[in-house]
Coordinates of C-alpha atoms in Angstrom, one line a residue:
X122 CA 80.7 99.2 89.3
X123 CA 80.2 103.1 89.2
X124 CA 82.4 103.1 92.2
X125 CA 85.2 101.0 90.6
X126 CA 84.7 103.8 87.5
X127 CA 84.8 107.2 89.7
X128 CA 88.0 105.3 91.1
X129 CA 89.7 104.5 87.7
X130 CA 91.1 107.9 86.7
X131 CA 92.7 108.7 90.4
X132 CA 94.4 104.6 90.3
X133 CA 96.0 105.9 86.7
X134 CA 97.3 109.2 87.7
X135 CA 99.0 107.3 91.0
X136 CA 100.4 104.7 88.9
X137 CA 101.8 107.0 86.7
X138 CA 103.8 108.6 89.8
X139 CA 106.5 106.3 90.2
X140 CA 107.1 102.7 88.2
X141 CA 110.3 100.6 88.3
X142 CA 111.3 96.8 87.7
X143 CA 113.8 94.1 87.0
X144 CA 113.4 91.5 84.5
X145 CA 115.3 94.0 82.7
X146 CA 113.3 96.9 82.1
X147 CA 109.9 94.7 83.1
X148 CA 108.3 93.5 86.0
X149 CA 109.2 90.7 87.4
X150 CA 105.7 89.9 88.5
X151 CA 102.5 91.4 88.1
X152 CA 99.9 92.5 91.4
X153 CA 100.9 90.8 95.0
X154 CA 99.9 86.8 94.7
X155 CA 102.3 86.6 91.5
X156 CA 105.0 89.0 92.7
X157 CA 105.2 86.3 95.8
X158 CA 105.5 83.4 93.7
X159 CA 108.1 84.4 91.4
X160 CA 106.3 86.1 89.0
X161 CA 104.0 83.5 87.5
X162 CA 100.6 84.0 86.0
X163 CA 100.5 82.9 82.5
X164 CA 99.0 79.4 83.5
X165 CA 97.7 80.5 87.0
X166 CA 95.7 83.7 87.4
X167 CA 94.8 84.7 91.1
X168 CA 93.6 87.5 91.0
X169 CA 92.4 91.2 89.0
X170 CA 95.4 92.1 88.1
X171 CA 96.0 88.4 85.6
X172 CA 95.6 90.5 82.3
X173 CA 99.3 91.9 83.2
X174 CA 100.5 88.2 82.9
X175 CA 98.0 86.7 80.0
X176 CA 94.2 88.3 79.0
X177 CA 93.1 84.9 79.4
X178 CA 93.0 84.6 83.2
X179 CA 90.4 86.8 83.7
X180 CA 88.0 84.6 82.5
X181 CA 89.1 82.4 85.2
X182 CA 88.8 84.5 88.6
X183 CA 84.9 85.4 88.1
X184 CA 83.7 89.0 89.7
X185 CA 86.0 90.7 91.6
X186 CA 88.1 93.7 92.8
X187 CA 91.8 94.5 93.2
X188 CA 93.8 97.1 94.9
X189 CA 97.8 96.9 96.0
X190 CA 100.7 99.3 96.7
X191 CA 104.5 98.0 96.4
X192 CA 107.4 100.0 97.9
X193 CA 110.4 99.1 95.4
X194 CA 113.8 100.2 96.8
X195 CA 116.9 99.8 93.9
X196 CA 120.3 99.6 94.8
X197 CA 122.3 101.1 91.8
X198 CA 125.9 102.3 91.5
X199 CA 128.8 102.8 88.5
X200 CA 132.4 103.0 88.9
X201 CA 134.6 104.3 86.4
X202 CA 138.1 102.5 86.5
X203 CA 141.7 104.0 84.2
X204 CA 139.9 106.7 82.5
X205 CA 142.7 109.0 81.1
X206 CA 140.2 112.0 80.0
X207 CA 141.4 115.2 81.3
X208 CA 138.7 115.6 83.8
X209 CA 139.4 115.4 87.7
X210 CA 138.1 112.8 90.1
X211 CA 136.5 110.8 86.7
X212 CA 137.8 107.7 88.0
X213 CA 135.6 107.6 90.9
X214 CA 132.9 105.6 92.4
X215 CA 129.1 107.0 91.8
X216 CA 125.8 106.7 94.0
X217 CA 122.9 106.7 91.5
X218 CA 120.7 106.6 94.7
X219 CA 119.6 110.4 95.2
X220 CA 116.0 109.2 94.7
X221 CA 115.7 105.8 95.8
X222 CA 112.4 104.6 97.5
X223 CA 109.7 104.2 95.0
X224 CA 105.5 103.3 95.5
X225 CA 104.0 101.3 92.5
X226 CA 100.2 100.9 92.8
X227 CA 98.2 98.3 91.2
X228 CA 94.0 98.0 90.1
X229 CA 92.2 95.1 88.6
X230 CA 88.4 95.2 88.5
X231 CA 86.8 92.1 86.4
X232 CA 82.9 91.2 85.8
X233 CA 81.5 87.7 84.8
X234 CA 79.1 88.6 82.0
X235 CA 77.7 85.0 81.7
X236 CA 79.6 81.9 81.8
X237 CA 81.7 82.1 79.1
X238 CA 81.9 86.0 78.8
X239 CA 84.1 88.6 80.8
X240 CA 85.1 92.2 80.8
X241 CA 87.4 93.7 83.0
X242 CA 90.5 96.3 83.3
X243 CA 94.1 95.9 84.5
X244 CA 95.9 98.7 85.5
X245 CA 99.6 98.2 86.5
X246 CA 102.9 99.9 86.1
X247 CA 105.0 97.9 83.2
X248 CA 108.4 98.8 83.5
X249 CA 110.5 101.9 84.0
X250 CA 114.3 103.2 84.6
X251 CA 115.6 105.2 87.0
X252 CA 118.8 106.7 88.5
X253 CA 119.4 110.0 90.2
X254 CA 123.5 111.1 90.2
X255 CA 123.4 113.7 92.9
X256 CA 127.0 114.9 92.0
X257 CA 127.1 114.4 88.1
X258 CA 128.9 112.1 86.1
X259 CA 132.0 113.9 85.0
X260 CA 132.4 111.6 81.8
X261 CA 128.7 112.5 80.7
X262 CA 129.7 116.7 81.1
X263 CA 127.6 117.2 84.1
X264 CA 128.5 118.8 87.1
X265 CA 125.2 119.1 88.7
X266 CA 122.5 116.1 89.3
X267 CA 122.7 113.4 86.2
X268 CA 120.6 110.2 85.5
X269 CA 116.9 109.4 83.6
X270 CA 113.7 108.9 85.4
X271 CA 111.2 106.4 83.1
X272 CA 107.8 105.2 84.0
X273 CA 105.5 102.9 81.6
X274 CA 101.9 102.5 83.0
X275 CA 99.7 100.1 81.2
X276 CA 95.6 100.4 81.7
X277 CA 94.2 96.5 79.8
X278 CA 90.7 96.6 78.9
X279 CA 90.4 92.8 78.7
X280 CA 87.5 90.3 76.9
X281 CA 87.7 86.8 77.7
X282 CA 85.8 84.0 76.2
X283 CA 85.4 80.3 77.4
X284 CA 85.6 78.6 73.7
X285 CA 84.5 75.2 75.9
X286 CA 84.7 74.4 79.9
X287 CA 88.5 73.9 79.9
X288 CA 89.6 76.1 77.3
X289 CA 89.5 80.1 77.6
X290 CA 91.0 83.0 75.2
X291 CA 91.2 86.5 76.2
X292 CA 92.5 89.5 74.9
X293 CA 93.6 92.8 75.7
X294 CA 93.8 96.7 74.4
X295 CA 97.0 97.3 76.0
X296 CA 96.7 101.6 76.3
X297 CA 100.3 102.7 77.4
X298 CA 101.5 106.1 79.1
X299 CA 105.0 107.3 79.3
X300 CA 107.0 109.8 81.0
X301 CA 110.8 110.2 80.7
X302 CA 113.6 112.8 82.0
X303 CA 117.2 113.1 81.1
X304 CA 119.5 115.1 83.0
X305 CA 123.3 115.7 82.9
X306 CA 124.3 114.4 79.6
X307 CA 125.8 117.7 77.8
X308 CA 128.9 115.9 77.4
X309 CA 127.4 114.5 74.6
X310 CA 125.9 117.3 72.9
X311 CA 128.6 117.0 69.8
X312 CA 127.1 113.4 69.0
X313 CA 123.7 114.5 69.0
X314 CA 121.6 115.3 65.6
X315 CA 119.5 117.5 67.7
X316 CA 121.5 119.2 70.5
X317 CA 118.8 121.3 72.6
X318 CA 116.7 118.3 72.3
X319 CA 119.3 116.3 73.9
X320 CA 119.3 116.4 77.6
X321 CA 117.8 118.7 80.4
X322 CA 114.2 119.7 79.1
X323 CA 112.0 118.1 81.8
X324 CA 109.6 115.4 82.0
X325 CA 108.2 114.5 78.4
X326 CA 104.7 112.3 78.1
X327 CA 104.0 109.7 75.1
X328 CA 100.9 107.8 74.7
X329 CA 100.2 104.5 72.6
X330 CA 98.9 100.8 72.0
X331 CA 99.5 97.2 71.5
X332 CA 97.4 94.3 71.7
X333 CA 97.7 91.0 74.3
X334 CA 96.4 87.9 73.8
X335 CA 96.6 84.9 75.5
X336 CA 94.9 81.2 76.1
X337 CA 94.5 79.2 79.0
X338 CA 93.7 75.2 78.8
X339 CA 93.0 72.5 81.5
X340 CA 94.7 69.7 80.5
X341 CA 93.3 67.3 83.5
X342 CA 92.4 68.4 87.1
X343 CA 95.7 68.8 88.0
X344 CA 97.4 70.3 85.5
X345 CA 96.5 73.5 83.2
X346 CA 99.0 74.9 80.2
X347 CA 98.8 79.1 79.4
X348 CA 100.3 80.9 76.2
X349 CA 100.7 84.8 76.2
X350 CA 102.1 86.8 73.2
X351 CA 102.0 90.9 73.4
X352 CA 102.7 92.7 70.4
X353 CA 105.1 95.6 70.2
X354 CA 103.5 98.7 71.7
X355 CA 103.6 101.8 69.5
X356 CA 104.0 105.6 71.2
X357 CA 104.3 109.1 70.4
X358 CA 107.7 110.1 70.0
X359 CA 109.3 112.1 72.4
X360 CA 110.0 115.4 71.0
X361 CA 112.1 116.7 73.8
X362 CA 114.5 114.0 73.1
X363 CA 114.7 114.0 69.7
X364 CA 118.2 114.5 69.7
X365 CA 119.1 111.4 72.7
X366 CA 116.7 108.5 71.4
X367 CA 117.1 107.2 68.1
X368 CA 114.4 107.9 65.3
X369 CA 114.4 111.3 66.7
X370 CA 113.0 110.4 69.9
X371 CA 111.0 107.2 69.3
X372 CA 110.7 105.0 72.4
X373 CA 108.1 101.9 71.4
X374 CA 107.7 99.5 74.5
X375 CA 109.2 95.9 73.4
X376 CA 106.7 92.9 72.1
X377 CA 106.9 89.5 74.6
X378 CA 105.7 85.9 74.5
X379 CA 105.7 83.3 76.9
X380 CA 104.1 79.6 78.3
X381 CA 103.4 78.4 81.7
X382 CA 102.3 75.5 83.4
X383 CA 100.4 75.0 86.7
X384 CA 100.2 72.0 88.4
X385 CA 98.1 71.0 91.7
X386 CA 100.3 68.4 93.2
X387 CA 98.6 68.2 96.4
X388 CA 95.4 69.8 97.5
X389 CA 96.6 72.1 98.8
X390 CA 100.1 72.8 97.0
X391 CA 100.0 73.9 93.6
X392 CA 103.2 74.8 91.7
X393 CA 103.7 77.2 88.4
X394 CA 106.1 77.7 86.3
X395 CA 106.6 80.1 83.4
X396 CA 109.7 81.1 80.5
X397 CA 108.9 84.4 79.0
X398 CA 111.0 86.3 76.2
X399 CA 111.0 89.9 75.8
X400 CA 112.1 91.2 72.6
X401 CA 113.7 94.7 73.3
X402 CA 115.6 94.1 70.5
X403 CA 112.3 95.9 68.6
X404 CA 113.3 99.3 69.5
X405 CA 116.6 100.8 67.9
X406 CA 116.3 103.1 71.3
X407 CA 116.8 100.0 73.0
X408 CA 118.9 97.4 71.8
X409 CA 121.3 100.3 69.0
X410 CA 124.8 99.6 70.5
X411 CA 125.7 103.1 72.3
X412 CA 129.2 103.1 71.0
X413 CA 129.2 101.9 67.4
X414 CA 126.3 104.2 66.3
X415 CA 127.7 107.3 67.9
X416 CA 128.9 108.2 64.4
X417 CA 125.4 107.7 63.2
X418 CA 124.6 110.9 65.7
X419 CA 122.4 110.5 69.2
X420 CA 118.7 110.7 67.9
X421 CA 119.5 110.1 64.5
X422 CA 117.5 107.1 62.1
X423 CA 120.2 104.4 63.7
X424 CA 121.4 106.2 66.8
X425 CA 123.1 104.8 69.5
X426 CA 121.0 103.3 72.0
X427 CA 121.4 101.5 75.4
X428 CA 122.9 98.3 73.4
X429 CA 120.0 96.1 75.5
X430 CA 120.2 92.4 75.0
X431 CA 116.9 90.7 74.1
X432 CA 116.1 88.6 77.9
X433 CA 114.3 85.4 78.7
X434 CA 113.0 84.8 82.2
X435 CA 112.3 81.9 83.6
X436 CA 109.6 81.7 86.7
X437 CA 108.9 78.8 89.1
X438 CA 106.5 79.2 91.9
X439 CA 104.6 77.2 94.6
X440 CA 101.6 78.1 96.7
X441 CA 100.7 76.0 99.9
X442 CA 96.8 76.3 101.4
X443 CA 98.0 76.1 105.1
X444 CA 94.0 76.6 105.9
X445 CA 90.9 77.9 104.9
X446 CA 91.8 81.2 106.1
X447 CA 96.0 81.3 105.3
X448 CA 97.9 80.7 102.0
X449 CA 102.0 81.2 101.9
X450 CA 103.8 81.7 98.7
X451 CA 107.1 81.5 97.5
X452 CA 109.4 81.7 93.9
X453 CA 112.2 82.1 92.1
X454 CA 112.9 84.4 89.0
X455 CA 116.0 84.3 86.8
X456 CA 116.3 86.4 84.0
X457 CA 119.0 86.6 81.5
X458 CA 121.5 89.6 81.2
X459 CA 120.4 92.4 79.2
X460 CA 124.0 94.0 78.9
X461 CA 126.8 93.4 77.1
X462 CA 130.4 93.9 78.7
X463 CA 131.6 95.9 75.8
X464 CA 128.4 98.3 76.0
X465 CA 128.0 99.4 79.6
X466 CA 129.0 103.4 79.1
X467 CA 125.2 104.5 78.4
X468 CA 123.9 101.8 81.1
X469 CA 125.5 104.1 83.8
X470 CA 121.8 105.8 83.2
X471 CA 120.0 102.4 83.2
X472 CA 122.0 99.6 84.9
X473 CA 119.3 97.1 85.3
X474 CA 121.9 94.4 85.4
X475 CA 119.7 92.1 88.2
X476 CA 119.3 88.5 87.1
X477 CA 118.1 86.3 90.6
X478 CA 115.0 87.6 92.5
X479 CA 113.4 85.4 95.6
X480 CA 109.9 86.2 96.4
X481 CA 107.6 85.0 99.7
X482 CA 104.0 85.9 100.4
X483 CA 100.8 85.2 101.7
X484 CA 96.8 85.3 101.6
X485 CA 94.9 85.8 104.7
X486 CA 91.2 85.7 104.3
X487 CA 88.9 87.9 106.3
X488 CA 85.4 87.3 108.0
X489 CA 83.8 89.4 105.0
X490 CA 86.0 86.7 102.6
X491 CA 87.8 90.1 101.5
X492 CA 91.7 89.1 100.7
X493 CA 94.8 90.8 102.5
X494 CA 97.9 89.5 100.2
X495 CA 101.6 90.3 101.2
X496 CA 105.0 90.0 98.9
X497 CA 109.0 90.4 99.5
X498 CA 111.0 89.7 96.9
X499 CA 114.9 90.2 97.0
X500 CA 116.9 90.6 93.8
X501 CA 120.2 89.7 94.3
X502 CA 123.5 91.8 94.2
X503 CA 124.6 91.5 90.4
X504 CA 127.5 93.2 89.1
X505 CA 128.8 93.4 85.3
X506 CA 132.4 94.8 84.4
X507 CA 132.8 96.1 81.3
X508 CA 135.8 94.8 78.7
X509 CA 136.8 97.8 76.0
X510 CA 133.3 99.7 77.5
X511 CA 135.1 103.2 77.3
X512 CA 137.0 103.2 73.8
X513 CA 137.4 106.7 72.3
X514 CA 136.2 108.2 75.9
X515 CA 139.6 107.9 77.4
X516 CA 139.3 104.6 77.8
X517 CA 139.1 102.7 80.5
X518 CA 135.7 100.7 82.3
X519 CA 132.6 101.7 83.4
X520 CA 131.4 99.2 86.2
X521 CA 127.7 98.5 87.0
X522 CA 126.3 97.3 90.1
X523 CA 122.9 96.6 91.3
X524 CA 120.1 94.6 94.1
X525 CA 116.6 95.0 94.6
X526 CA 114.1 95.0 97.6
X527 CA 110.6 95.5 97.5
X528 CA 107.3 94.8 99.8
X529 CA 103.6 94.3 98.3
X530 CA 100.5 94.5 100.0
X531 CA 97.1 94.3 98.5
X532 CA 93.4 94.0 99.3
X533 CA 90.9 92.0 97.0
X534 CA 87.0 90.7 97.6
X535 CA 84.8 88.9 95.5
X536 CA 81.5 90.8 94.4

């Protein structure tokens, strides 16, 4: 325990390095044994890390400690097509890939109090955005390097409490960090309420909280039901981008919901399945169309935003107990698309257009019983075209293209 505490503040500091995902803006999955089963976790918690997914899975994976690393590599490109602005080369093909290899780290740490009591943490990297235009984007002003770099890191204090033997609630403090960039958007200085608050001012940090709770029931021996609902997490403003975000620079992190289902079909194969909704349609920031509101002014009350689309994933995973000592995963995650055809110009700076991930892994259990987990998960090349995207920039489309690979590994024991 006083290790796992000396330990905490280094695991926050690395997770705030570098944090990326794709059911939208979110994770797809949260620590290694989900990430390899598409994601799930709201009816099946596996390991520290089950707070991420729904508070009330700690209460289900007794005394134990996680640690995991994922290198996330994104795949993100624009094209602008019959742009008449007087600008050479605009209509050109852009690599948003100047920074493109990316380590998320993971911690769980959970302790059974008595049988129907635990407290434990869950620290794990949200969501974040990033793209890195070594050469500018023209359209946006910028000769030099362009693009945003957003991370969200999310440290759970978590309480569960087993209200009979097959029914557990648990809840969470969600604490939330932030850190965002913007760079080469001076093209847009005219639109912005707050010009020198617009775009090239460094990294700027904002700090807030939410609240998750969740319940976990088992139906029968075979099958068990989850609920998770996370409210809206309010932060700081960021003040250096008062004049880009709307509200003058408010940046909340999105409330979600979802159910699962777990089912032990076999012995040794159980299956999971959850649909979650996340509702990024809270924040103006967000969801604000980033044409229509222009007029409105770029950090104003009802700025222009990234015109985000609220998204519903579904996950479906199974898990196979090959042996005592081996345990192979495998899922599927689709997630609707976040952005609208009409609304791609600002999404050049956040084109998380990905809808299909695949995901293997595996569990191999060690002499000590220790845990090594593995995960791969491939999110498949998605493109979206936009339809009347540049109106009143020359007009014109702005294209989006993007895929996804990434490779987990993570170490857990029982205490």
């Amino acid at each position: 325990m006083k290790l796992t505490l000396k330990l905490l503040p280094l695991i926050i500091i690395a997770a705030s390095a570098e944090a990326k995902a794709t059911d939208g803006y979110f994770a797809h999955g949260y620590g290694v044994k989900s990430q390899g089963m598409g994601g799930v976790g709201i009816a099946l918690p596996q390991d520290a890390l089950a707070a991420a997914a729904n508070p009330a899975g700690m209460g289900l994976i007794g005394d134990r400690v996680d640690f995991g690393v994922t290198w996330f590599r994104p795949q993100r490109e624009s094209q602008i097509t019959g742009n008449g602005a007087p600008i050479p080369n605009i209509n050109n093909t852009y690599d948003a890939n100047d920074t493109e290899n990316f380590i998320i780290p993971e911690f769980g740490y959970n302790r059974q109090i008595n049988p129907n009591l635990t407290l434990g943490v869950s620290v794990y990297g949200n969501g974040g955005m990033n793209t890195d235009y070594k050469n500018g984007i023209p359209l946006f002003g910028s000769t030099g390097s362009a693009g945003v770099d957003l991370i969200q890191v999310f440290v759970a204090p978590t309480v569960t409490w087993k209200l009979t033997p097959t029914q557990t609630i648990g809840a969470s403090l969600n604490l939330a960090y932030q850190r965002f960039e913007a760079k080469g958007l001076q093209g847009f200085a005219p639109a912005s309420s707050s010009p020198s608050d617009l775009t090239n001012n460094g990294h700027d940090n904002s700090y807030g909280a939410g609240l998750h709770l969740g319940w976990i029931g088992q139906i029968n021996d075979v099958v068990s039901l989850g609920a998770s609902y996370q409210s809206r997490t309010y932060m700081s403003k960021f003040d250096k981008y008062k004049g880009l975000f709307a509200e003058q620079g408010d940046f909340d992190i999105p409330s979600t919901y979802g159910i699962g289902i777990a089912v032990k079909a076999t012995p040794q194969l159980t299956l999971a399945a959850d649909v979650e909704r996340i509702n990024y349609s809270d924040v103006n920031s967000i969801a604000n169309a980033s044409l229509s509101n222009l007029g409105n002014g770029l950090g104003s009350d009802n700025g222009a935003g990234f015109g985000w689309r609220d998204v519903t994933a579904t996950k479906l995973g199974a898990s196979y107990a090959y042996s005592d000592a081996l345990t192979l995963r495998a899922g599927y995650n689709h997630s609707t698309q976040p952005i609208r055809q009409t609304d791609t110009l600002f999404k050049i700076l956040a084109p998380g257009v990905v809808q299909d991930h695949a995901t293997l892994g595996a569990t191999w259990v060690l002499a000590n019983k220790s845990e090594v987990s593995l995960s791969y998960i491939h999110a498949f090349e998605e493109k979206v075209n936009g339809n009347g995207s540049l109106q009143g920039f020359g007009g014109g489309e702005a294209n989006l293209k993007m895929y996804q690979d990434s490779l987990g590994i993570a170490y857990g024991w029982q205490l």
